[in-house]
């Protein structure tokens, strides 16, 4: 269900066409003993055509289709006879499977004859082998396609993790700035209260003295300036709080 929801796997048969390996190369060996996908023709073609800055996921869906490979290779009966099937099963010898997977998957029995009676191989047996070969080829393609998508998802996850770290750092910086501005705002409010009290008490003793009038004017101008700065600080805090909420929402989405 997870793969169906997150990985767009193309239909195996679209007019007899799907996405297996190319005609000449099979890729390197994976840890599972199956031709791995990172050096396969599909992966190389995707890596060659993706624009800089684009992840593999944006290119997988545009991969050109490949038909099933023709079977023209003859069977090396000596190598087949030398394989100990029981030992392969008991020892889980994946390397032995890897050694023979290409020859088995892409060999042809159409021209084979019985060494005793020279009769052709039973058509039903040939059909059974062909079905097994096509199944293996399709499973190789599925492994390749899913591995490419897995690497793309890992790259996207890593990028999302870096974005999250950056957002958290910005979030912390905004919190520190808001804390500093709140402290500065408290100091300004305290200063304004002190200035207002000073003016209130001095106003009672004001006379027509020119110096008292000048002192009153200067104090009033200072209070007006402090009020204006306080208003600006409040607006900055509101803006920073709004930005902080936006960053917090972005962090939660990641």
Tab-separated table of C-alpha atoms in Angstrom:
chain	number	residue	atom	x	y	z
A	1	UNK	CA	0.000	0.000	0.000
A	2	UNK	CA	2.849	2.393	0.763
A	3	UNK	CA	4.455	1.766	-2.629
A	4	UNK	CA	1.143	2.223	-4.406
A	5	UNK	CA	0.584	5.519	-2.617
A	6	UNK	CA	4.103	6.968	-2.985
A	7	UNK	CA	5.712	5.308	-6.017
A	8	UNK	CA	4.305	5.666	-9.496
A	9	UNK	CA	5.142	2.281	-10.988
A	10	UNK	CA	4.202	2.040	-14.660
A	11	UNK	CA	2.053	-0.764	-15.926
A	12	UNK	CA	4.174	-3.781	-16.833
A	13	UNK	CA	2.573	-4.111	-20.246
A	14	UNK	CA	1.662	-1.099	-22.339
A	15	UNK	CA	1.305	-2.264	-25.877
A	16	UNK	CA	3.897	-4.956	-25.259
A	17	UNK	CA	6.377	-2.376	-23.917
A	18	UNK	CA	7.773	-1.857	-20.441
A	19	UNK	CA	11.016	-0.715	-18.765
A	20	UNK	CA	13.550	-3.559	-18.308
A	21	UNK	CA	17.308	-3.422	-18.890
A	22	UNK	CA	18.690	-2.328	-22.210
A	23	UNK	CA	19.949	-4.718	-24.855
A	24	UNK	CA	23.675	-4.809	-24.062
A	25	UNK	CA	24.226	-4.085	-20.373
A	26	UNK	CA	22.792	-5.503	-17.193
A	27	UNK	CA	24.160	-3.298	-14.459
A	28	UNK	CA	26.354	-4.245	-11.528
A	29	UNK	CA	25.640	-6.748	-8.805
A	30	UNK	CA	23.517	-5.759	-5.844
A	31	UNK	CA	23.721	-7.114	-2.326
A	32	UNK	CA	20.830	-9.415	-3.176
A	33	UNK	CA	22.786	-10.956	-6.027
A	34	UNK	CA	20.576	-9.365	-8.673
A	35	UNK	CA	21.858	-6.976	-11.368
A	36	UNK	CA	21.772	-3.643	-9.620
A	37	UNK	CA	20.193	-0.623	-10.964
A	38	UNK	CA	22.568	2.180	-10.257
A	39	UNK	CA	24.708	1.389	-13.334
A	40	UNK	CA	21.979	-0.035	-15.514
A	41	UNK	CA	21.051	1.615	-18.842
A	42	UNK	CA	17.894	3.110	-17.323
A	43	UNK	CA	19.791	4.691	-14.430
A	44	UNK	CA	22.594	5.950	-16.690
A	45	UNK	CA	20.143	7.445	-19.118
A	46	UNK	CA	18.251	9.182	-16.322
A	47	UNK	CA	21.441	10.550	-14.800
A	48	UNK	CA	22.540	11.786	-18.204
A	49	UNK	CA	19.320	13.634	-18.977
A	50	UNK	CA	18.349	15.128	-15.602
A	51	UNK	CA	18.931	18.828	-15.463
A	52	UNK	CA	21.195	20.213	-12.681
A	53	UNK	CA	19.342	20.575	-9.412
A	54	UNK	CA	16.682	18.043	-10.348
A	55	UNK	CA	16.185	14.908	-8.293
A	56	UNK	CA	15.861	11.444	-9.877
A	57	UNK	CA	12.164	11.402	-9.016
A	58	UNK	CA	11.489	14.146	-11.527
A	59	UNK	CA	13.031	12.097	-14.321
A	60	UNK	CA	11.927	8.539	-13.616
A	61	UNK	CA	8.499	9.046	-15.119
A	62	UNK	CA	10.056	10.314	-18.390
A	63	UNK	CA	12.258	7.246	-18.960
A	64	UNK	CA	11.856	5.874	-22.498
A	65	UNK	CA	10.256	2.412	-22.656
A	66	UNK	CA	12.192	-0.737	-23.467
A	67	UNK	CA	10.823	-3.898	-25.012
A	68	UNK	CA	11.589	-7.367	-23.751
A	69	UNK	CA	15.032	-8.388	-24.885
A	70	UNK	CA	15.211	-11.006	-27.614
A	71	UNK	CA	16.535	-14.443	-26.669
A	72	UNK	CA	19.434	-15.361	-28.939
A	73	UNK	CA	22.089	-16.730	-26.589
A	74	UNK	CA	22.789	-20.431	-26.774
A	75	UNK	CA	22.844	-22.575	-23.650
A	76	UNK	CA	26.214	-23.502	-22.153
A	77	UNK	CA	25.196	-26.984	-21.011
A	78	UNK	CA	28.554	-27.723	-19.401
A	79	UNK	CA	28.184	-24.797	-17.015
A	80	UNK	CA	24.562	-25.666	-16.301
A	81	UNK	CA	25.399	-29.308	-15.553
A	82	UNK	CA	28.219	-28.212	-13.243
A	83	UNK	CA	25.806	-26.297	-10.965
A	84	UNK	CA	24.906	-28.138	-7.754
A	85	UNK	CA	21.302	-27.026	-7.243
A	86	UNK	CA	21.015	-28.680	-3.815
A	87	UNK	CA	24.125	-26.825	-2.621
A	88	UNK	CA	22.778	-23.529	-3.955
A	89	UNK	CA	19.547	-24.025	-2.010
A	90	UNK	CA	21.130	-25.245	1.220
A	91	UNK	CA	23.868	-22.593	1.265
A	92	UNK	CA	21.681	-19.812	-0.154
A	93	UNK	CA	24.421	-19.251	-2.709
A	94	UNK	CA	23.237	-16.014	-4.250
A	95	UNK	CA	26.559	-15.533	-6.026
A	96	UNK	CA	25.936	-18.694	-8.034
A	97	UNK	CA	22.528	-17.366	-9.063
A	98	UNK	CA	24.126	-14.085	-10.075
A	99	UNK	CA	26.711	-15.910	-12.126
A	100	UNK	CA	24.064	-17.666	-14.208
A	101	UNK	CA	21.124	-15.252	-14.133
A	102	UNK	CA	21.972	-13.530	-17.421
A	103	UNK	CA	22.578	-16.765	-19.325
A	104	UNK	CA	19.403	-18.353	-17.959
A	105	UNK	CA	17.191	-15.304	-18.454
A	106	UNK	CA	18.250	-14.525	-22.013
A	107	UNK	CA	19.073	-17.930	-23.478
A	108	UNK	CA	17.035	-19.559	-26.245
A	109	UNK	CA	16.079	-23.255	-26.572
A	110	UNK	CA	14.427	-22.912	-29.979
A	111	UNK	CA	17.389	-24.451	-31.819
A	112	UNK	CA	18.263	-27.026	-29.161
A	113	UNK	CA	17.996	-30.733	-30.024
A	114	UNK	CA	18.108	-33.865	-27.937
A	115	UNK	CA	21.670	-35.270	-28.157
A	116	UNK	CA	20.294	-38.809	-28.499
A	117	UNK	CA	17.300	-38.615	-30.816
A	118	UNK	CA	17.899	-35.096	-32.226
A	119	UNK	CA	14.282	-34.200	-31.530
A	120	UNK	CA	13.424	-30.537	-30.679
A	121	UNK	CA	12.605	-29.522	-27.148
A	122	UNK	CA	8.999	-29.952	-26.045
A	123	UNK	CA	7.113	-26.721	-26.974
A	124	UNK	CA	5.341	-26.730	-23.612
A	125	UNK	CA	8.691	-26.860	-21.830
A	126	UNK	CA	9.967	-23.991	-23.989
A	127	UNK	CA	6.860	-21.966	-23.164
A	128	UNK	CA	7.387	-22.618	-19.455
A	129	UNK	CA	10.985	-21.428	-19.702
A	130	UNK	CA	9.965	-18.304	-21.638
A	131	UNK	CA	7.376	-17.400	-19.000
A	132	UNK	CA	9.985	-17.819	-16.277
A	133	UNK	CA	12.465	-15.710	-18.260
A	134	UNK	CA	9.968	-12.892	-18.806
A	135	UNK	CA	9.004	-12.987	-15.140
A	136	UNK	CA	12.636	-12.672	-14.055
A	137	UNK	CA	13.233	-9.845	-16.514
A	138	UNK	CA	10.177	-7.983	-15.240
A	139	UNK	CA	11.231	-8.497	-11.610
A	140	UNK	CA	14.676	-7.108	-12.428
A	141	UNK	CA	13.018	-4.028	-13.845
A	142	UNK	CA	10.786	-3.663	-10.774
A	143	UNK	CA	13.843	-3.798	-8.540
A	144	UNK	CA	15.582	-1.182	-10.645
A	145	UNK	CA	12.614	1.162	-10.741
A	146	UNK	CA	11.917	0.876	-7.005
A	147	UNK	CA	15.584	1.384	-6.140
A	148	UNK	CA	15.722	4.556	-8.217
A	149	UNK	CA	12.600	5.833	-6.472
A	150	UNK	CA	14.061	4.882	-3.084
A	151	UNK	CA	17.228	6.877	-3.767
A	152	UNK	CA	15.093	9.812	-4.905
A	153	UNK	CA	13.027	9.675	-1.705
A	154	UNK	CA	16.175	9.477	0.412
A	155	UNK	CA	17.531	12.591	-1.326
A	156	UNK	CA	14.244	14.416	-0.775
A	157	UNK	CA	14.197	13.336	2.884
A	158	UNK	CA	17.737	14.599	3.387
A	159	UNK	CA	16.839	17.947	1.762
A	160	UNK	CA	13.720	18.213	3.934
A	161	UNK	CA	15.839	17.543	7.024
A	162	UNK	CA	18.219	20.369	6.102
A	163	UNK	CA	15.276	22.709	5.494
A	164	UNK	CA	13.862	21.777	8.877
A	165	UNK	CA	17.157	22.541	10.601
A	166	UNK	CA	17.318	25.931	8.896
A	167	UNK	CA	13.737	26.728	9.886
A	168	UNK	CA	14.442	25.729	13.484
A	169	UNK	CA	17.506	27.979	13.537
A	170	UNK	CA	15.478	30.880	12.138
A	171	UNK	CA	12.728	30.152	14.653
A	172	UNK	CA	15.212	30.318	17.514
A	173	UNK	CA	16.738	33.552	16.191
A	174	UNK	CA	13.292	35.161	15.937
A	175	UNK	CA	12.457	34.118	19.492
A	176	UNK	CA	15.687	35.674	20.754
A	177	UNK	CA	14.995	38.882	18.866
A	178	UNK	CA	11.442	39.089	20.204
A	179	UNK	CA	12.746	38.523	23.744
A	180	UNK	CA	15.283	41.310	23.302
A	181	UNK	CA	12.679	43.709	21.882
A	182	UNK	CA	10.263	42.941	24.730
A	183	UNK	CA	12.987	43.762	27.241
A	184	UNK	CA	13.771	46.997	25.434
A	185	UNK	CA	10.063	47.839	25.311
A	186	UNK	CA	9.740	47.386	29.088
A	187	UNK	CA	12.691	49.711	29.654
A	188	UNK	CA	11.154	52.345	27.380
A	189	UNK	CA	7.791	52.114	29.145
A	190	UNK	CA	9.488	52.509	32.523
A	191	UNK	CA	11.396	55.533	31.266
A	192	UNK	CA	8.198	57.099	29.931
A	193	UNK	CA	6.425	56.598	33.262
A	194	UNK	CA	9.308	58.247	35.107
A	195	UNK	CA	9.315	61.168	32.684
A	196	UNK	CA	5.555	61.610	33.045
A	197	UNK	CA	5.820	61.628	36.854
A	198	UNK	CA	8.662	64.120	36.678
A	199	UNK	CA	6.656	66.419	34.422
A	200	UNK	CA	3.578	66.063	36.615
A	201	UNK	CA	5.390	67.215	39.749
A	202	UNK	CA	7.379	69.895	37.990
A	203	UNK	CA	4.292	71.306	36.317
A	204	UNK	CA	2.893	72.372	39.694
A	205	UNK	CA	5.863	74.620	40.260
A	206	UNK	CA	6.039	76.055	36.793
A	207	UNK	CA	6.168	79.816	36.613
A	208	UNK	CA	6.660	82.235	33.851
A	209	UNK	CA	10.341	81.560	34.091
A	210	UNK	CA	11.738	80.995	30.608
A	211	UNK	CA	14.018	78.205	31.728
A	212	UNK	CA	11.141	76.245	33.268
A	213	UNK	CA	9.161	76.541	30.057
A	214	UNK	CA	12.135	75.329	28.075
A	215	UNK	CA	12.622	72.410	30.450
A	216	UNK	CA	8.960	71.474	30.134
A	217	UNK	CA	9.146	71.621	26.338
A	218	UNK	CA	12.264	69.458	26.260
A	219	UNK	CA	10.717	66.874	28.572
A	220	UNK	CA	7.527	66.798	26.530
A	221	UNK	CA	9.506	66.369	23.284
A	222	UNK	CA	11.490	63.511	24.857
A	223	UNK	CA	8.286	61.777	25.960
A	224	UNK	CA	6.758	62.149	22.494
A	225	UNK	CA	9.886	60.687	20.959
A	226	UNK	CA	9.892	57.773	23.386
A	227	UNK	CA	6.212	57.112	22.697
A	228	UNK	CA	6.895	57.040	18.963
A	229	UNK	CA	9.796	54.623	19.426
A	230	UNK	CA	7.644	52.458	21.695
A	231	UNK	CA	4.943	52.292	19.039
A	232	UNK	CA	7.529	51.259	16.442
A	233	UNK	CA	8.868	48.578	18.770
A	234	UNK	CA	5.356	47.206	19.282
A	235	UNK	CA	4.854	47.026	15.512
A	236	UNK	CA	8.176	45.208	15.086
A	237	UNK	CA	7.229	42.707	17.781
A	238	UNK	CA	3.891	42.045	16.091
A	239	UNK	CA	5.640	41.487	12.750
A	240	UNK	CA	8.217	39.185	14.320
A	241	UNK	CA	5.528	37.195	16.122
A	242	UNK	CA	3.672	36.755	12.820
A	243	UNK	CA	6.901	35.619	11.111
A	244	UNK	CA	7.604	33.277	14.030
A	245	UNK	CA	4.160	31.691	13.695
A	246	UNK	CA	4.756	31.210	9.960
A	247	UNK	CA	8.140	29.548	10.576
A	248	UNK	CA	6.634	27.337	13.280
A	249	UNK	CA	3.937	26.186	10.863
A	250	UNK	CA	6.601	25.387	8.258
A	251	UNK	CA	8.620	23.393	10.802
A	252	UNK	CA	5.540	21.375	11.759
A	253	UNK	CA	4.848	20.531	8.134
A	254	UNK	CA	8.373	19.155	7.819
